[in-house]
Tab-separated table of C-alpha atoms in Angstrom:
chain	number	residue	atom	x	y	z
A	1	MET	CA	-5.020	-21.740	50.838
A	2	ARG	CA	-7.837	-24.218	51.559
A	3	ALA	CA	-10.670	-25.332	49.314
A	4	ASN	CA	-13.061	-28.182	50.129
A	5	GLY	CA	-10.666	-29.831	52.580
A	6	GLN	CA	-7.655	-29.257	50.354
A	7	ILE	CA	-4.468	-27.247	50.703
A	8	GLU	CA	-1.826	-26.057	48.277
A	9	SER	CA	1.039	-28.556	47.995
A	10	ASN	CA	3.612	-26.045	46.714
A	11	ILE	CA	5.103	-28.909	44.710
A	12	GLU	CA	5.360	-28.419	40.950
A	13	TRP	CA	2.871	-30.451	38.876
A	14	ILE	CA	0.671	-31.336	41.874
A	15	GLY	CA	-1.379	-28.334	43.007
A	16	LEU	CA	-4.008	-28.984	45.717
A	17	ILE	CA	-3.758	-31.975	48.052
A	18	PRO	CA	-5.956	-33.313	50.894
A	19	SER	CA	-5.611	-31.155	53.998
A	20	THR	CA	-4.551	-34.171	56.105
A	21	TRP	CA	-1.510	-34.726	53.902
A	22	LYS	CA	1.919	-33.199	54.502
A	23	THR	CA	4.738	-32.259	52.161
A	24	SER	CA	8.341	-33.131	52.748
A	25	LYS	CA	11.646	-33.860	51.058
A	26	LEU	CA	12.796	-37.404	50.407
A	27	GLY	CA	15.908	-36.884	52.506
A	28	PHE	CA	13.760	-36.207	55.622
A	29	VAL	CA	11.760	-39.449	55.383
A	30	ALA	CA	14.273	-41.913	53.924
A	31	THR	CA	17.996	-42.536	53.794
A	32	VAL	CA	19.533	-42.370	50.348
A	33	LYS	CA	22.592	-44.524	49.750
A	34	ALA	CA	24.501	-45.287	46.578
A	35	ARG	CA	27.984	-45.979	45.351
A	36	LEU	CA	30.048	-43.840	43.011
A	37	GLY	CA	32.121	-46.879	42.188
A	38	TRP	CA	32.992	-50.223	43.664
A	39	LYS	CA	36.553	-49.936	44.904
A	40	GLY	CA	38.022	-51.395	41.771
A	41	LEU	CA	35.613	-54.323	41.424
A	42	LYS	CA	36.052	-55.988	38.016
A	43	ALA	CA	33.842	-58.411	36.132
A	44	GLU	CA	36.432	-61.173	36.501
A	45	GLU	CA	35.802	-61.060	40.267
A	46	TYR	CA	32.247	-62.394	39.856
A	47	ILE	CA	31.877	-65.878	41.301
A	48	GLU	CA	29.515	-68.849	41.049
A	49	ASN	CA	26.139	-68.463	42.781
A	50	GLU	CA	26.593	-71.353	45.225
A	51	ASP	CA	28.970	-69.263	47.304
A	52	GLY	CA	28.207	-65.717	46.217
A	53	TYR	CA	26.185	-62.684	47.231
A	54	VAL	CA	23.627	-61.261	44.799
A	55	PHE	CA	24.906	-58.209	42.935
A	56	LEU	CA	21.927	-56.463	41.311
A	57	SER	CA	22.193	-54.235	38.238
A	58	THR	CA	19.586	-52.117	36.446
A	59	PRO	CA	18.144	-54.945	34.270
A	60	ASN	CA	17.300	-56.831	37.485
A	61	ILE	CA	14.914	-54.098	38.670
A	62	LYS	CA	13.131	-53.346	35.372
A	63	GLY	CA	10.316	-55.903	35.680
A	64	CYS	CA	7.270	-56.027	37.915
A	65	ASP	CA	9.323	-57.969	40.451
A	66	ILE	CA	13.032	-57.773	41.177
A	67	ASP	CA	14.954	-60.575	39.465
A	68	PHE	CA	17.174	-62.242	42.059
A	69	GLU	CA	17.966	-65.223	39.792
A	70	VAL	CA	19.647	-64.011	36.576
A	71	VAL	CA	22.284	-61.975	38.389
A	72	ASN	CA	25.995	-61.665	39.014
A	73	TYR	CA	27.494	-62.748	42.317
A	74	ILE	CA	30.323	-61.294	44.397
A	75	THR	CA	32.406	-62.565	47.287
A	76	GLU	CA	31.544	-62.107	50.950
A	77	HIS	CA	34.502	-59.735	51.300
A	78	ARG	CA	33.138	-57.442	48.556
A	79	TYR	CA	29.622	-57.669	50.003
A	80	LEU	CA	30.766	-56.680	53.514
A	81	GLU	CA	32.785	-53.713	52.228
A	82	SER	CA	29.641	-51.585	51.983
A	83	PRO	CA	27.128	-52.356	54.739
A	84	GLU	CA	25.079	-49.232	53.918
A	85	ILE	CA	23.803	-50.820	50.700
A	86	MET	CA	23.237	-54.353	51.948
A	87	LEU	CA	19.609	-54.710	50.963
A	88	GLN	CA	16.698	-55.099	53.356
A	89	ALA	CA	13.047	-55.890	52.726
A	90	GLY	CA	11.288	-52.567	52.138
A	91	ASP	CA	14.171	-50.855	50.328
A	92	VAL	CA	13.200	-48.893	47.230
A	93	LEU	CA	15.726	-49.153	44.384
A	94	VAL	CA	16.095	-46.380	41.801
A	95	ALA	CA	18.251	-46.450	38.650
A	96	LYS	CA	20.390	-43.324	38.730
A	97	ASP	CA	22.466	-43.578	35.567
A	98	GLY	CA	22.060	-43.519	31.783
A	99	SER	CA	19.020	-44.231	29.654
A	100	THR	CA	17.301	-46.198	32.452
A	101	LEU	CA	17.373	-43.217	34.823
A	102	GLY	CA	14.320	-43.252	37.113
A	103	ILE	CA	13.364	-46.930	36.777
A	104	CYS	CA	12.447	-48.151	40.234
A	105	ASN	CA	11.347	-51.200	42.208
A	106	VAL	CA	10.803	-52.261	45.801
A	107	VAL	CA	12.314	-55.140	47.734
A	108	ARG	CA	9.192	-56.970	48.895
A	109	GLN	CA	11.187	-59.981	50.060
A	110	LEU	CA	14.869	-60.830	50.141
A	111	PRO	CA	15.582	-64.433	49.111
A	112	ARG	CA	19.294	-64.177	49.927
A	113	PRO	CA	21.834	-61.520	50.965
A	114	SER	CA	22.051	-58.944	48.182
A	115	THR	CA	23.565	-55.621	47.265
A	116	VAL	CA	23.555	-53.297	44.239
A	117	ASN	CA	26.047	-51.978	41.722
A	118	SER	CA	26.887	-48.321	41.260
A	119	SER	CA	23.982	-47.634	38.874
A	120	ILE	CA	21.328	-48.083	41.592
A	121	ALA	CA	20.429	-45.914	44.582
A	122	VAL	CA	18.958	-47.514	47.704
A	123	LEU	CA	16.145	-45.578	49.420
A	124	ARG	CA	15.342	-46.860	52.906
A	125	PRO	CA	12.143	-45.286	54.303
A	126	ARG	CA	11.885	-44.194	57.926
A	127	PRO	CA	8.778	-45.108	59.986
A	128	GLN	CA	6.686	-42.172	58.721
A	129	CYS	CA	7.006	-43.372	55.101
A	130	GLN	CA	5.654	-46.700	53.831
A	131	SER	CA	8.013	-48.345	51.347
A	132	VAL	CA	5.483	-49.544	48.725
A	133	TYR	CA	3.809	-46.112	48.768
A	134	LEU	CA	7.234	-44.532	48.152
A	135	TYR	CA	7.833	-46.973	45.289
A	136	TYR	CA	4.576	-45.931	43.613
A	137	TYR	CA	5.245	-42.257	44.281
A	138	PHE	CA	8.501	-42.590	42.317
A	139	GLN	CA	6.499	-43.964	39.377
A	140	SER	CA	4.173	-40.947	39.347
A	141	HIS	CA	4.183	-38.302	36.629
A	142	THR	CA	5.471	-35.857	39.242
A	143	CYS	CA	8.676	-37.757	39.995
A	144	GLN	CA	9.251	-39.022	36.488
A	145	SER	CA	8.753	-35.546	34.976
A	146	THR	CA	11.278	-34.133	37.419
A	147	ILE	CA	13.744	-36.899	36.552
A	148	GLN	CA	13.197	-36.437	32.822
A	149	ARG	CA	13.731	-32.697	33.076
A	150	MET	CA	16.988	-33.264	34.957
A	151	LYS	CA	18.008	-35.937	32.455
A	152	ASP	CA	17.434	-33.637	29.458
A	153	GLY	CA	19.840	-31.095	30.903
A	154	MET	CA	22.724	-33.527	31.272
A	155	GLY	CA	25.420	-34.762	28.935
A	156	VAL	CA	25.618	-38.106	30.736
A	157	PRO	CA	22.381	-38.592	32.721
A	158	HIS	CA	23.013	-39.175	36.412
A	159	LEU	CA	21.125	-38.640	39.655
A	160	PHE	CA	23.331	-37.744	42.587
A	161	GLN	CA	22.339	-38.656	46.131
A	162	ALA	CA	21.950	-34.947	46.886
A	163	ASP	CA	19.503	-34.651	43.953
A	164	LEU	CA	17.382	-37.483	45.288
A	165	ARG	CA	17.288	-36.120	48.842
A	166	LYS	CA	15.777	-32.874	47.507
A	167	PHE	CA	12.872	-34.584	45.762
A	168	GLY	CA	9.527	-33.186	46.925
A	169	LEU	CA	7.300	-35.824	48.505
A	170	LEU	CA	3.662	-36.029	49.607
A	171	LEU	CA	3.016	-37.803	52.891
A	172	PRO	CA	-0.526	-38.934	53.695
A	173	PRO	CA	-1.089	-40.349	57.207
A	174	ILE	CA	0.738	-43.683	57.457
A	175	GLU	CA	-2.482	-45.739	57.434
A	176	GLU	CA	-3.565	-43.985	54.265
A	177	GLN	CA	-0.169	-44.671	52.714
A	178	ARG	CA	-0.709	-48.383	53.415
A	179	ALA	CA	-4.201	-48.230	51.922
A	180	ILE	CA	-2.851	-46.514	48.799
A	181	ALA	CA	-0.108	-49.132	48.495
A	182	ASP	CA	-2.620	-52.002	48.844
A	183	TYR	CA	-5.028	-50.409	46.373
A	184	LEU	CA	-2.321	-49.843	43.752
A	185	ASP	CA	-0.934	-53.338	44.256
A	186	LEU	CA	-4.379	-54.723	43.468
A	187	LYS	CA	-5.171	-52.443	40.523
A	188	THR	CA	-1.745	-52.541	38.868
A	189	ALA	CA	-1.712	-56.341	39.147
A	190	GLU	CA	-4.988	-56.414	37.199
A	191	ILE	CA	-3.589	-54.055	34.559
A	192	ASP	CA	-0.298	-55.964	34.371
A	193	ALA	CA	-2.190	-59.218	33.795
A	194	LEU	CA	-4.044	-57.623	30.868
A	195	ILE	CA	-0.778	-56.293	29.436
A	196	ALA	CA	0.901	-59.697	29.817
A	197	GLY	CA	-1.987	-61.336	27.965
A	198	LYS	CA	-1.704	-58.902	25.073
A	199	ARG	CA	2.072	-59.318	24.896
A	200	ARG	CA	1.507	-63.056	24.705
A	201	MET	CA	-0.836	-62.420	21.772
A	202	ILE	CA	2.002	-60.579	20.009
A	203	ASP	CA	4.364	-63.485	20.726
A	204	LEU	CA	1.820	-65.878	19.216
A	205	LEU	CA	1.530	-63.639	16.151
A	206	HIS	CA	5.310	-63.793	15.720
A	207	GLU	CA	5.185	-67.588	15.972
A	208	LYS	CA	2.366	-67.722	13.454
A	209	ARG	CA	4.277	-65.431	11.090
A	210	GLN	CA	7.324	-67.704	11.272
A	211	ALA	CA	5.186	-70.799	10.674
A	212	LEU	CA	3.383	-69.188	7.729
A	213	ILE	CA	6.638	-68.200	5.990
A	214	SER	CA	8.206	-71.609	6.588
A	215	GLU	CA	5.187	-73.507	5.314
A	216	ALA	CA	4.869	-71.368	2.188
A	217	VAL	CA	8.534	-71.536	1.104
A	218	THR	CA	8.875	-75.236	1.936
A	219	LYS	CA	5.527	-76.715	0.842
A	220	GLY	CA	4.155	-74.105	-1.580
A	221	LEU	CA	0.562	-72.873	-1.756
A	222	ASP	CA	-1.162	-75.854	-3.396
A	223	PRO	CA	-2.169	-78.459	-0.768
A	224	ASP	CA	-2.878	-81.044	-3.501
A	225	VAL	CA	0.454	-80.863	-5.319
A	226	PRO	CA	2.444	-84.162	-5.445
A	227	MET	CA	5.259	-84.254	-2.857
A	228	LYS	CA	8.666	-85.929	-2.662
A	229	ASP	CA	11.195	-86.590	0.078
A	230	SER	CA	13.813	-83.840	-0.121
A	231	GLY	CA	16.479	-86.062	1.416
A	232	PHE	CA	17.217	-83.437	4.072
A	233	PRO	CA	15.614	-83.588	7.541
A	234	TRP	CA	15.220	-79.797	7.862
A	235	LEU	CA	13.171	-79.715	4.662
A	236	GLY	CA	11.179	-82.939	4.865
A	237	GLU	CA	8.738	-83.385	2.006
A	238	VAL	CA	8.691	-80.713	-0.710
A	239	PRO	CA	6.697	-80.287	-3.947
A	240	ALA	CA	7.835	-82.945	-6.433
A	241	HIS	CA	8.586	-80.416	-9.173
A	242	TRP	CA	10.825	-78.203	-6.992
A	243	PRO	CA	14.576	-78.907	-7.405
A	244	VAL	CA	16.518	-79.317	-4.151
A	245	GLU	CA	19.953	-77.721	-4.317
A	246	ARG	CA	22.449	-75.495	-2.596
A	247	LEU	CA	21.948	-71.734	-2.502
A	248	ARG	CA	25.293	-71.179	-4.241
A	249	TRP	CA	23.874	-72.177	-7.613
A	250	ARG	CA	21.524	-69.189	-7.524
A	251	LEU	CA	24.019	-66.714	-6.060
A	252	ARG	CA	26.137	-64.353	-8.105
A	253	SER	CA	28.208	-63.136	-5.168
A	254	ILE	CA	28.411	-62.678	-1.410
A	255	GLY	CA	29.987	-59.345	-0.568
A	256	GLN	CA	31.308	-58.189	2.795
A	257	GLY	CA	31.769	-54.680	4.124
A	258	TRP	CA	34.332	-52.558	5.917
A	259	SER	CA	34.572	-51.499	9.547
A	260	PRO	CA	37.030	-48.637	10.016
A	261	GLN	CA	37.377	-46.884	13.359
A	262	CYS	CA	34.282	-44.654	13.312
A	263	GLU	CA	33.068	-41.835	15.504
A	264	SER	CA	30.707	-42.763	18.334
A	265	ARG	CA	27.740	-40.951	16.833
A	266	LYS	CA	25.282	-41.323	13.979
A	267	ALA	CA	26.177	-39.769	10.631
A	268	GLU	CA	24.578	-36.378	9.982
A	269	PRO	CA	22.960	-35.496	6.607
A	270	GLY	CA	25.724	-35.077	4.049
A	271	GLU	CA	28.140	-37.290	5.971
A	272	TRP	CA	29.058	-40.883	5.247
A	273	GLY	CA	28.157	-43.520	7.794
A	274	VAL	CA	29.025	-47.179	8.335
A	275	LEU	CA	26.221	-49.563	9.285
A	276	LYS	CA	26.116	-51.356	12.617
A	277	VAL	CA	25.299	-55.044	12.586
A	278	GLY	CA	22.047	-54.254	14.434
A	279	CYS	CA	20.600	-52.517	11.367
A	280	MET	CA	18.749	-55.760	10.509
A	281	ASN	CA	17.863	-57.013	13.996
A	282	SER	CA	14.154	-56.237	13.612
A	283	GLY	CA	13.982	-57.742	10.127
A	284	VAL	CA	13.469	-54.248	8.701
A	285	PHE	CA	16.453	-52.270	7.426
A	286	ASP	CA	17.208	-49.397	9.801
A	287	GLU	CA	19.902	-47.164	8.340
A	288	SER	CA	19.882	-44.981	11.474
A	289	GLU	CA	21.892	-47.823	13.031
A	290	ASN	CA	25.181	-46.413	11.805
A	291	LYS	CA	28.316	-44.618	12.945
A	292	ALA	CA	29.798	-41.575	11.273
A	293	LEU	CA	32.844	-42.165	9.062
A	294	PRO	CA	35.656	-39.831	10.193
A	295	PRO	CA	36.193	-37.003	7.654
A	296	GLU	CA	39.838	-37.982	7.152
A	297	LEU	CA	38.786	-41.374	5.743
A	298	ASP	CA	37.588	-41.684	2.144
A	299	PRO	CA	34.401	-43.727	1.641
A	300	LEU	CA	34.496	-46.841	-0.535
A	301	PRO	CA	31.694	-46.252	-3.073
A	302	ASP	CA	31.445	-49.949	-4.001
A	303	LEU	CA	30.277	-50.628	-0.441
A	304	GLU	CA	27.442	-48.080	-0.499
A	305	VAL	CA	24.109	-49.705	0.380
A	306	ARG	CA	21.495	-49.422	-2.353
A	307	ILE	CA	17.774	-50.053	-2.685
A	308	GLY	CA	17.163	-53.731	-3.447
A	309	ASP	CA	20.207	-55.014	-1.543
A	310	VAL	CA	19.693	-58.150	0.552
A	311	LEU	CA	21.729	-57.879	3.766
A	312	MET	CA	22.513	-60.611	6.293
A	313	SER	CA	24.356	-60.377	9.620
A	314	ARG	CA	27.391	-62.655	9.653
A	315	SER	CA	28.341	-62.063	13.292
A	316	ASN	CA	25.839	-61.499	16.087
A	317	THR	CA	24.172	-63.097	19.083
A	318	VAL	CA	22.924	-66.673	18.806
A	319	ASP	CA	19.380	-65.521	18.013
A	320	LEU	CA	20.348	-62.755	15.576
A	321	VAL	CA	23.236	-64.180	13.568
A	322	GLY	CA	21.882	-64.656	10.062
A	323	ALA	CA	19.208	-61.963	10.467
A	324	VAL	CA	18.260	-60.931	6.953
A	325	GLY	CA	16.270	-58.216	5.233
A	326	MET	CA	15.992	-56.104	2.099
A	327	VAL	CA	16.830	-52.430	1.695
A	328	HIS	CA	13.572	-50.832	0.535
A	329	GLN	CA	14.687	-47.235	1.015
A	330	THR	CA	17.836	-45.336	1.892
A	331	GLN	CA	18.995	-41.734	1.894
A	332	GLY	CA	22.399	-42.826	0.600
A	333	GLN	CA	25.988	-42.411	1.804
A	334	ILE	CA	25.681	-45.473	4.036
A	335	LEU	CA	28.400	-48.131	3.816
A	336	LEU	CA	28.241	-51.858	4.467
A	337	CYS	CA	30.162	-52.971	7.574
A	338	ASP	CA	32.279	-56.131	7.740
A	339	LYS	CA	29.750	-57.855	10.020
A	340	LEU	CA	27.179	-57.839	7.203
A	341	TYR	CA	26.962	-59.800	3.962
A	342	ARG	CA	25.394	-58.420	0.795
A	343	LEU	CA	23.794	-61.273	-1.157
A	344	ASP	CA	23.500	-60.817	-4.927
A	345	PHE	CA	21.189	-63.380	-6.575
A	346	ASN	CA	20.639	-64.391	-10.174
A	347	GLN	CA	17.198	-62.853	-10.580
A	348	SER	CA	16.247	-65.289	-13.336
A	349	MET	CA	16.551	-68.105	-10.780
A	350	LEU	CA	15.866	-66.531	-7.357
A	351	LEU	CA	14.063	-63.249	-6.696
A	352	SER	CA	15.715	-61.129	-4.013
A	353	SER	CA	12.347	-60.530	-2.350
A	354	TYR	CA	11.679	-64.293	-2.219
A	355	SER	CA	15.192	-64.996	-0.894
A	356	VAL	CA	14.433	-62.904	2.193
A	357	HIS	CA	11.408	-65.068	3.048
A	358	LEU	CA	13.435	-68.208	2.326
A	359	LEU	CA	16.298	-67.134	4.589
A	360	ARG	CA	13.858	-66.337	7.408
A	361	SER	CA	12.312	-69.820	7.314
A	362	ARG	CA	12.800	-72.494	9.959
A	363	ALA	CA	14.809	-74.521	7.458
A	364	ALA	CA	17.266	-71.613	7.181
A	365	ARG	CA	17.449	-71.074	10.947
A	366	LEU	CA	18.186	-74.743	11.585
A	367	GLN	CA	21.095	-74.676	9.146
A	368	ILE	CA	22.450	-71.383	10.507
A	369	GLU	CA	22.273	-72.538	14.132
A	370	ARG	CA	23.877	-75.865	13.236
A	371	ASP	CA	26.806	-74.387	11.307
A	372	ALA	CA	27.461	-71.100	13.152
A	373	THR	CA	30.835	-71.037	14.878
A	374	GLY	CA	32.351	-69.157	17.795
A	375	ALA	CA	33.812	-69.878	21.190
A	376	SER	CA	31.408	-67.528	22.936
A	377	SER	CA	27.991	-68.878	23.905
A	378	SER	CA	26.495	-65.453	23.170
A	379	MET	CA	28.238	-64.429	19.912
A	380	LYS	CA	28.309	-66.568	16.778
A	381	ASN	CA	29.595	-66.228	13.210
A	382	ILE	CA	28.561	-67.704	9.881
A	383	SER	CA	31.015	-67.911	6.986
A	384	ASN	CA	30.101	-67.152	3.398
A	385	GLU	CA	30.618	-70.872	2.699
A	386	VAL	CA	27.918	-71.724	5.237
A	387	VAL	CA	25.534	-69.335	3.491
A	388	ALA	CA	26.394	-70.580	0.013
A	389	ASN	CA	26.001	-74.248	1.026
A	390	MET	CA	22.558	-73.916	2.584
A	391	VAL	CA	20.098	-76.331	0.968
A	392	PHE	CA	16.534	-75.424	-0.052
A	393	ALA	CA	13.815	-76.512	-2.446
A	394	PHE	CA	13.294	-73.855	-5.121
A	395	PRO	CA	10.019	-73.092	-6.917
A	396	SER	CA	9.902	-71.477	-10.338
A	397	ILE	CA	10.111	-67.718	-10.659
A	398	GLU	CA	6.353	-67.549	-11.275
A	399	GLU	CA	5.640	-69.547	-8.105
A	400	GLN	CA	8.084	-67.360	-6.194
A	401	ARG	CA	6.045	-64.319	-7.215
A	402	CYS	CA	2.788	-65.971	-6.120
A	403	ILE	CA	4.273	-67.045	-2.772
A	404	ASN	CA	5.652	-63.537	-2.259
A	405	GLU	CA	2.211	-62.014	-2.831
A	406	PHE	CA	0.592	-64.467	-0.409
A	407	ILE	CA	3.182	-63.933	2.336
A	408	ASP	CA	3.225	-60.147	1.926
A	409	HIS	CA	-0.582	-60.012	2.136
A	410	GLU	CA	-0.663	-62.151	5.295
A	411	LEU	CA	2.197	-60.246	6.925
A	412	LEU	CA	0.429	-56.962	6.239
A	413	ARG	CA	-2.707	-58.282	7.928
A	414	MET	CA	-0.719	-59.588	10.903
A	415	GLY	CA	1.171	-56.308	11.115
A	416	ASP	CA	-2.094	-54.367	11.333
A	417	LEU	CA	-3.269	-56.658	14.126
A	418	GLU	CA	0.031	-56.342	15.976
A	419	ARG	CA	-0.125	-52.539	15.774
A	420	THR	CA	-3.675	-52.623	17.169
A	421	ILE	CA	-2.551	-54.770	20.099
A	422	SER	CA	0.507	-52.565	20.686
A	423	THR	CA	-1.770	-49.505	20.813
A	424	GLN	CA	-3.924	-51.265	23.409
A	425	ILE	CA	-0.818	-52.061	25.462
A	426	ASN	CA	0.329	-48.441	25.330
A	427	ARG	CA	-3.108	-47.264	26.468
A	428	LEU	CA	-3.051	-49.687	29.379
A	429	LEU	CA	0.433	-48.505	30.332
A	430	GLU	CA	-0.728	-44.885	30.221
A	431	TYR	CA	-3.806	-45.749	32.275
A	432	ARG	CA	-1.518	-47.452	34.808
A	433	ARG	CA	0.699	-44.362	35.038
A	434	THR	CA	-2.305	-42.044	35.333
A	435	LEU	CA	-3.896	-44.204	38.025
A	436	ILE	CA	-0.700	-44.218	40.075
A	437	SER	CA	-0.225	-40.470	39.720
A	438	ALA	CA	-3.822	-39.654	40.627
A	439	THR	CA	-3.683	-41.902	43.679
A	440	VAL	CA	-0.362	-40.788	45.184
A	441	THR	CA	-1.259	-37.106	44.733
A	442	GLY	CA	-4.668	-37.366	46.379
A	443	LYS	CA	-6.690	-36.739	43.217
A	444	LEU	CA	-8.235	-40.207	43.579
A	445	VAL	CA	-9.429	-41.196	47.037
A	446	VAL	CA	-8.956	-44.892	47.800
A	447	PRO	CA	-10.882	-47.015	50.321
A	448	MET	CA	-9.041	-47.474	53.597
A	449	GLU	CA	-9.493	-51.247	53.314
A	450	VAL	CA	-8.799	-52.981	50.025
A	451	ALA	CA	-10.307	-56.368	49.413
A	452	PRO	CA	-7.708	-59.092	48.654
């Protein structure tokens, strides 16, 4: 069927296409290579980069450009074992496993010999298919919808090489493919620059939020109040009427949880669950970060998390150890795990709500980072003694309430601004996806020459 120079594509989601375009299957215009495993390769076989070959994994292909720097390296012997996936400039890489299924990138240049692990498929276009065009085609709604539909029907998401070879593909004349690739390179770079700018704005908001909390809980709200030297470098000068002392004198107890062998799923309504340490990573309590307690194990009611609890991670990554927050709501039947502390304060001396701001301050982070222990550079621990011996300057209960109100008001305002910026980012991302889809399906005609 033809209408105004168009023909039916016979590919789901696409409809009519320009009459000069052809349809094909990926397997006819590109080789598809991947590994089901790596012949017993183990992490302990990775070597130092001076002598190694780049071994890309899915995180390396998630950005705008492929990351060839923060990678693992393998020996020459392991690299030469599989010549079919030794990368070349122009290869299109597609994640074929797990939650990242469908993420793709293109090898625009190859800084050093590289290969991929078993989670990535290597598509190598033949002469009738331009590699950057193919890369954008895989980002289109058409391809991603197909991948998502396949993913939803799987227990463990996985794209087999045979699946990929059957993917329907639109093929404009090769010169038009190049024009589309150049046009999308130009336009997506403009969009990506806008997105990067807005993400930087969010980063600056986070920095400002940290500075605001630290200033308020260390200096107070009155700029004219007399100050004194606290005697501690991480506090500096503090209001003269604030006592400087260890946290232990305002603590009633530091409780720790329980981590039995749980099921590898979230607890259903009516079941008991045990929190994961990541329940506080965002600074907001997320009780969905839990694992179901096996039915043969009896819950420990004293460890049930309750509204008003202040929780702190005692074991986590360098950046997240000591992450703290308050439980503002819970559906119940959620137990504290042994990687979390529950801090119980004397409310006549330290409000729980104020303690959260205090423990998120720079003064707190400096003490946590200084005293955290652990042989691993990525995982650290803080003991209950470290927490109890942290030193702060403490305002009166009335001042704590005033500081709380000020911080909460400012955080609410910053949160509104951050949500506005995040909405703008999401709209730009959707516009980017729509632009790519419209272009690679012929709905948007691009100029044959794109200005640099």
